[in-house]
mmCIF file of C-alpha atoms in Angstrom:
data_model
loop_
_atom_site.group_PDB
_atom_site.id
_atom_site.type_symbol
_atom_site.label_atom_id
_atom_site.label_comp_id
_atom_site.label_asym_id
_atom_site.label_seq_id
_atom_site.Cartn_x
_atom_site.Cartn_y
_atom_site.Cartn_z
ATOM 1 C CA MET A 1 -29.932 69.079 24.226
ATOM 2 C CA LYS A 2 -27.797 67.619 21.462
ATOM 3 C CA SER A 3 -26.210 69.921 18.832
ATOM 4 C CA ALA A 4 -27.123 69.710 15.134
ATOM 5 C CA ALA A 5 -23.690 68.079 14.520
ATOM 6 C CA ARG A 6 -24.074 65.432 17.245
ATOM 7 C CA ARG A 7 -27.584 64.626 15.936
ATOM 8 C CA LYS A 8 -26.046 64.215 12.485
ATOM 9 C CA SER A 9 -23.353 62.032 13.617
ATOM 10 C CA ASP A 10 -25.804 59.816 15.671
ATOM 11 C CA ARG A 11 -27.922 59.486 12.390
ATOM 12 C CA ALA A 12 -24.555 58.227 10.592
ATOM 13 C CA PHE A 13 -23.742 55.752 13.234
ATOM 14 C CA ASP A 14 -27.318 54.451 13.295
ATOM 15 C CA ALA A 15 -27.080 54.111 9.528
ATOM 16 C CA LEU A 16 -23.855 52.251 9.822
ATOM 17 C CA ASP A 17 -25.470 49.976 12.428
ATOM 18 C CA GLY A 18 -28.284 49.102 10.075
ATOM 19 C CA LEU A 19 -25.750 48.523 7.071
ATOM 20 C CA LEU A 20 -23.606 46.251 9.067
ATOM 21 C CA GLY A 21 -26.656 44.366 10.235
ATOM 22 C CA HIS A 22 -27.894 43.769 6.780
ATOM 23 C CA MET A 23 -24.303 42.504 5.727
ATOM 24 C CA HIS A 24 -23.985 40.173 8.677
ATOM 25 C CA PRO A 25 -27.512 39.100 9.686
ATOM 26 C CA LYS A 26 -26.319 36.184 11.955
ATOM 27 C CA GLN A 27 -24.098 38.424 13.987
ATOM 28 C CA ASP A 28 -24.829 41.172 16.477
ATOM 29 C CA MET A 29 -23.129 44.225 15.293
ATOM 30 C CA HIS A 30 -24.510 46.656 17.872
ATOM 31 C CA ALA A 31 -21.573 46.076 20.105
ATOM 32 C CA VAL A 32 -19.119 46.819 17.291
ATOM 33 C CA VAL A 33 -20.937 49.899 16.228
ATOM 34 C CA GLY A 34 -20.978 50.993 20.036
ATOM 35 C CA ARG A 35 -17.233 50.669 20.274
ATOM 36 C CA LEU A 36 -16.915 52.780 17.199
ATOM 37 C CA ARG A 37 -19.157 55.530 18.818
ATOM 38 C CA GLU A 38 -16.925 55.507 21.822
ATOM 39 C CA ASN A 39 -13.711 55.745 19.966
ATOM 40 C CA TYR A 40 -14.693 58.422 17.407
ATOM 41 C CA ALA A 41 -16.339 61.634 18.148
ATOM 42 C CA SER A 42 -18.044 61.785 14.661
ATOM 43 C CA ALA A 43 -18.653 59.858 11.508
ATOM 44 C CA ASP A 44 -16.185 62.237 9.752
ATOM 45 C CA ALA A 45 -13.491 61.074 12.255
ATOM 46 C CA LEU A 46 -14.461 57.522 11.813
ATOM 47 C CA PHE A 47 -14.043 57.481 8.038
ATOM 48 C CA ALA A 48 -10.662 59.390 8.162
ATOM 49 C CA VAL A 49 -8.880 56.542 10.106
ATOM 50 C CA SER A 50 -7.026 53.617 8.456
ATOM 51 C CA PRO A 51 -8.644 50.153 7.895
ATOM 52 C CA HIS A 52 -6.470 48.722 10.454
ATOM 53 C CA MET A 53 -7.794 51.014 13.090
ATOM 54 C CA LEU A 54 -11.304 49.963 12.238
ATOM 55 C CA GLU A 55 -10.390 46.283 12.505
ATOM 56 C CA GLN A 56 -9.043 46.814 16.053
ATOM 57 C CA ALA A 57 -12.675 47.933 16.866
ATOM 58 C CA GLY A 58 -13.894 44.651 15.801
ATOM 59 C CA LEU A 59 -14.797 45.147 12.020
ATOM 60 C CA HIS A 60 -14.004 42.498 9.614
ATOM 61 C CA PRO A 61 -11.127 43.486 7.347
ATOM 62 C CA HIS A 62 -13.384 43.724 4.319
ATOM 63 C CA ASP A 63 -15.891 45.941 6.115
ATOM 64 C CA ALA A 64 -13.094 48.115 7.360
ATOM 65 C CA LEU A 65 -11.704 48.667 3.816
ATOM 66 C CA LEU A 66 -15.095 49.487 2.562
ATOM 67 C CA LEU A 67 -15.822 52.105 5.230
ATOM 68 C CA SER A 68 -12.429 53.706 4.500
ATOM 69 C CA LYS A 69 -13.337 54.132 0.836
ATOM 70 C CA LEU A 70 -16.770 55.848 1.469
ATOM 71 C CA PRO A 71 -15.378 59.411 1.495
ATOM 72 C CA GLU A 72 -13.730 58.713 -1.920
ATOM 73 C CA LEU A 73 -17.087 57.308 -3.225
ATOM 74 C CA ASN A 74 -19.052 60.240 -1.926
ATOM 75 C CA ARG A 75 -16.594 62.568 -3.823
ATOM 76 C CA HIS A 76 -17.211 60.597 -7.013
ATOM 77 C CA ILE A 77 -20.986 60.747 -6.548
ATOM 78 C CA ALA A 78 -20.934 64.476 -5.890
ATOM 79 C CA LEU A 79 -18.869 65.318 -9.029
ATOM 80 C CA GLU A 80 -21.176 63.063 -11.225
ATOM 81 C CA ARG A 81 -23.812 65.762 -11.322
ATOM 82 C CA PHE A 82 -21.349 68.153 -13.051
ATOM 83 C CA GLY A 83 -20.587 65.847 -15.961
ATOM 84 C CA ALA A 84 -17.263 65.453 -17.635
ATOM 85 C CA HIS A 85 -16.636 68.911 -18.978
ATOM 86 C CA PRO A 86 -18.955 71.525 -16.831
ATOM 87 C CA ARG A 87 -18.608 75.160 -17.871
ATOM 88 C CA LEU A 88 -16.946 76.886 -14.890
ATOM 89 C CA HIS A 89 -16.661 80.368 -16.338
ATOM 90 C CA ARG A 90 -17.842 82.122 -13.047
ATOM 91 C CA LEU A 91 -16.404 81.886 -9.510
ATOM 92 C CA PRO A 92 -19.744 80.522 -7.999
ATOM 93 C CA LEU A 93 -19.828 77.504 -10.439
ATOM 94 C CA ALA A 94 -16.198 76.791 -9.978
ATOM 95 C CA SER A 95 -16.483 76.906 -6.278
ATOM 96 C CA ASP A 96 -19.395 74.482 -6.138
ATOM 97 C CA TYR A 97 -17.263 72.034 -8.281
ATOM 98 C CA LEU A 98 -14.102 72.281 -6.263
ATOM 99 C CA ALA A 99 -16.142 71.705 -2.899
ATOM 100 C CA ALA A 100 -17.226 68.440 -4.420
ATOM 101 C CA ASN A 101 -13.578 67.681 -5.294
ATOM 102 C CA PHE A 102 -12.403 68.244 -1.663
ATOM 103 C CA HIS A 103 -15.456 66.676 0.020
ATOM 104 C CA GLY A 104 -14.299 64.782 3.086
ATOM 105 C CA LEU A 105 -10.581 65.197 2.638
ATOM 106 C CA LYS A 106 -8.428 65.385 5.776
ATOM 107 C CA VAL A 107 -5.250 66.438 4.014
ATOM 108 C CA GLU A 108 -4.571 69.519 1.765
ATOM 109 C CA ARG A 109 -4.488 69.002 -1.949
ATOM 110 C CA PHE A 110 -3.704 71.280 -4.880
ATOM 111 C CA TYR A 111 -5.831 71.141 -7.981
ATOM 112 C CA LEU A 112 -5.600 73.033 -11.283
ATOM 113 C CA LEU A 113 -8.645 73.670 -13.327
ATOM 114 C CA CYS A 114 -7.806 73.872 -17.027
ATOM 115 C CA LEU A 115 -10.551 75.741 -18.897
ATOM 116 C CA ASP A 116 -11.084 76.431 -22.597
ATOM 117 C CA ALA A 117 -11.921 79.843 -24.254
ATOM 118 C CA ARG A 118 -15.581 79.458 -23.286
ATOM 119 C CA GLY A 119 -14.785 78.372 -19.659
ATOM 120 C CA ARG A 120 -15.506 74.636 -20.130
ATOM 121 C CA LEU A 121 -13.431 72.387 -18.099
ATOM 122 C CA MET A 122 -10.706 70.592 -20.141
ATOM 123 C CA GLU A 123 -9.299 68.861 -17.165
ATOM 124 C CA CYS A 124 -9.024 69.000 -13.438
ATOM 125 C CA VAL A 125 -5.443 68.239 -12.732
ATOM 126 C CA PHE A 126 -4.379 66.839 -9.402
ATOM 127 C CA LEU A 127 -1.062 68.418 -8.590
ATOM 128 C CA GLN A 128 0.010 67.233 -5.243
ATOM 129 C CA GLU A 129 -1.083 66.270 -1.637
ATOM 130 C CA GLY A 130 0.226 67.740 1.573
ATOM 131 C CA THR A 131 -0.626 67.009 5.396
ATOM 132 C CA LEU A 132 -3.182 68.396 7.698
ATOM 133 C CA ASP A 133 -1.052 71.569 8.056
ATOM 134 C CA GLY A 134 -0.002 72.224 4.407
ATOM 135 C CA ALA A 135 0.792 71.133 0.931
ATOM 136 C CA LEU A 136 3.968 72.118 -0.939
ATOM 137 C CA PHE A 137 3.501 74.218 -4.206
ATOM 138 C CA ASN A 138 5.507 72.956 -7.054
ATOM 139 C CA LEU A 139 5.664 75.552 -9.811
ATOM 140 C CA LYS A 140 7.535 73.412 -12.311
ATOM 141 C CA HIS A 141 4.769 70.915 -12.201
ATOM 142 C CA VAL A 142 2.117 73.293 -12.889
ATOM 143 C CA LEU A 143 3.935 74.680 -15.876
ATOM 144 C CA SER A 144 4.510 71.188 -17.226
ATOM 145 C CA GLU A 145 0.783 70.365 -16.802
ATOM 146 C CA LEU A 146 -0.132 73.579 -18.739
ATOM 147 C CA MET A 147 2.097 72.714 -21.538
ATOM 148 C CA ARG A 148 0.329 69.164 -21.657
ATOM 149 C CA VAL A 149 -3.295 70.318 -21.559
ATOM 150 C CA GLY A 150 -2.992 73.788 -23.367
ATOM 151 C CA PRO A 151 -5.809 75.583 -21.568
ATOM 152 C CA ALA A 152 -7.093 79.131 -22.361
ATOM 153 C CA ALA A 153 -7.035 80.029 -18.742
ATOM 154 C CA VAL A 154 -6.589 78.300 -15.346
ATOM 155 C CA VAL A 155 -7.854 78.341 -11.767
ATOM 156 C CA ILE A 156 -5.703 77.150 -8.879
ATOM 157 C CA SER A 157 -7.341 75.644 -5.720
ATOM 158 C CA HIS A 158 -6.508 73.948 -2.352
ATOM 159 C CA ASN A 159 -8.394 73.085 0.658
ATOM 160 C CA HIS A 160 -7.967 73.885 4.374
ATOM 161 C CA PRO A 161 -8.908 70.668 6.203
ATOM 162 C CA GLY A 162 -8.691 72.661 9.436
ATOM 163 C CA GLY A 163 -11.694 74.831 8.571
ATOM 164 C CA THR A 164 -10.056 78.239 8.276
ATOM 165 C CA LEU A 165 -10.835 80.176 5.036
ATOM 166 C CA ARG A 166 -8.200 82.729 5.575
ATOM 167 C CA PRO A 167 -5.237 82.189 3.207
ATOM 168 C CA SER A 168 -1.720 81.837 4.661
ATOM 169 C CA GLN A 169 1.150 84.095 3.619
ATOM 170 C CA GLU A 170 2.567 80.922 1.928
ATOM 171 C CA ASP A 171 -0.843 80.818 -0.120
ATOM 172 C CA ILE A 172 -0.426 84.372 -1.166
ATOM 173 C CA ASP A 173 3.148 83.910 -2.074
ATOM 174 C CA CYS A 174 2.596 80.987 -4.295
ATOM 175 C CA THR A 175 -0.301 82.869 -6.102
ATOM 176 C CA LEU A 176 2.051 85.770 -6.944
ATOM 177 C CA SER A 177 4.664 83.358 -8.137
ATOM 178 C CA LEU A 178 2.272 81.522 -10.421
ATOM 179 C CA LEU A 179 0.963 84.966 -11.612
ATOM 180 C CA ARG A 180 4.590 85.848 -12.705
ATOM 181 C CA ALA A 181 5.281 82.610 -14.274
ATOM 182 C CA LEU A 182 1.899 82.419 -16.163
ATOM 183 C CA GLY A 183 2.658 86.001 -17.495
ATOM 184 C CA VAL A 184 5.598 84.384 -19.491
ATOM 185 C CA VAL A 185 3.756 81.674 -21.057
ATOM 186 C CA GLY A 186 0.508 83.852 -21.802
ATOM 187 C CA ILE A 187 -2.068 81.849 -19.865
ATOM 188 C CA PRO A 188 -4.096 83.964 -17.435
ATOM 189 C CA LEU A 189 -4.634 82.747 -13.888
ATOM 190 C CA LEU A 190 -8.434 83.561 -13.095
ATOM 191 C CA ASP A 191 -8.125 82.872 -9.233
ATOM 192 C CA HIS A 192 -6.800 80.958 -6.401
ATOM 193 C CA VAL A 193 -9.769 79.521 -4.623
ATOM 194 C CA ILE A 194 -9.563 78.162 -0.994
ATOM 195 C CA ILE A 195 -12.067 75.470 0.143
ATOM 196 C CA ALA A 196 -13.031 74.704 3.635
ATOM 197 C CA GLY A 197 -15.918 72.227 3.949
ATOM 198 C CA SER A 198 -18.560 73.543 1.807
ATOM 199 C CA SER A 199 -17.414 77.098 1.985
ATOM 200 C CA ALA A 200 -14.925 78.766 -0.501
ATOM 201 C CA VAL A 201 -12.950 82.019 -0.603
ATOM 202 C CA SER A 202 -11.583 83.675 -3.581
ATOM 203 C CA MET A 203 -8.323 85.410 -3.146
ATOM 204 C CA ARG A 204 -8.919 87.604 -6.114
ATOM 205 C CA GLU A 205 -12.573 88.528 -4.958
ATOM 206 C CA ASN A 206 -11.235 89.412 -1.347
ATOM 207 C CA GLY A 207 -8.301 91.346 -2.427
ATOM 208 C CA TYR A 208 -5.495 89.138 -1.088
ATOM 209 C CA VAL A 209 -3.716 89.848 -4.284
ATOM 210 C CA PRO A 210 -4.121 93.379 -5.811
ATOM 211 C CA THR A 211 -6.916 93.613 -8.550
ATOM 212 C CA ALA A 212 -4.434 95.055 -10.990
ATOM 213 C CA LEU A 213 -2.225 92.130 -11.084
ATOM 214 C CA TRP A 214 -5.098 89.861 -12.112
ATOM 215 C CA LEU A 215 -6.436 92.208 -14.889
ATOM 216 C CA ASP A 216 -3.087 93.020 -16.259
ATOM 217 C CA GLN A 217 -2.406 89.594 -17.265
ATOM 218 C CA ALA A 218 -4.684 89.894 -20.326
ATOM 219 C CA PRO A 219 -7.127 93.098 -20.154
ATOM 220 C CA GLU A 220 -9.281 91.880 -23.119
ATOM 221 C CA HIS A 221 -9.513 88.286 -22.025
ATOM 222 C CA ARG A 222 -13.207 87.671 -21.542
ATOM 223 C CA LEU A 223 -13.031 84.847 -18.935
ATOM 224 C CA LEU A 224 -10.649 86.945 -16.915
ATOM 225 C CA ARG A 225 -12.889 90.223 -17.000
ATOM 226 C CA GLU A 226 -16.063 88.260 -16.278
ATOM 227 C CA TRP A 227 -14.916 85.781 -13.636
ATOM 228 C CA LEU A 228 -16.383 87.571 -10.647
ATOM 229 C CA LEU A 229 -19.759 88.363 -12.365
ATOM 230 C CA GLU A 230 -22.868 86.260 -11.466
ATOM 231 C CA ASP A 231 -24.841 84.674 -14.118
ATOM 232 C CA LYS A 232 -28.359 86.332 -14.357
ATOM 233 C CA PRO A 233 -31.315 84.423 -15.606
ATOM 234 C CA ALA A 234 -32.520 85.598 -19.029
ATOM 235 C CA PRO A 235 -35.599 87.845 -18.708
ATOM 236 C CA PRO A 236 -38.870 86.211 -19.905
ATOM 237 C CA LYS A 237 -39.790 86.704 -23.454
ATOM 238 C CA ARG A 238 -42.642 89.112 -23.964
ATOM 239 C CA GLN A 239 -45.572 87.687 -25.566
ATOM 240 C CA LYS A 240 -46.652 89.378 -28.770
ATOM 241 C CA GLN A 241 -49.788 91.450 -28.372
ATOM 242 C CA ILE A 242 -52.545 90.791 -30.852
ATOM 243 C CA ASP A 243 -54.658 93.679 -32.049
ATOM 244 C CA PRO A 244 -58.253 92.624 -31.475
ATOM 245 C CA ALA A 245 -59.335 94.559 -34.590
ATOM 246 C CA LYS A 246 -57.227 92.319 -36.774
ATOM 247 C CA LYS A 247 -58.634 89.067 -35.358
#
């Protein structure tokens, strides 16, 4: 019996077969898609390779380039639903937004969320990109971007393409370095969020960095105090009771 992942991959290849068939109605694209199935274990693996590799399987150069751009297109579509300046004042909201940013990436990237005083996104700054195994953390670059944007608070985030949610010692060390640096400029760091697939782990929530180090940055800062709280729906308004005698 096929696994759920295998069935999902089969559906993706079937969709690709149909797409290429519509694009090239006078050509039999089944053989090409068959070779792609044999060469790549999943659709994710297929979309991660270079256009040149896809051409070797028999795809036209234009088709190969289009397929290589699909993950990037999916990320843009996923981010569209948030709008340009979503309010990311709570961890669950920021985690969803960040997961969309990292969707389909096969290398590590660092992003910096710059928030205003109400927790609304001013700018999502791409800092740098690493490899499958890691990304270097450039503190000077972070500080220069903070001076440029001027946020009220920030969140640092990177992805783990390998799937593990546990932060490395390097992840913890760079968080501590940033906490110390931001203490000098007076901009609190709300969290360091690690994304693996659609899952997220908060280094602050899970205690990888002592709680006091987060809160001591600015004890009265509202975003800092309320970051780990969950938004609760407002209670329904009670309808005013009408006294039958006054009708």
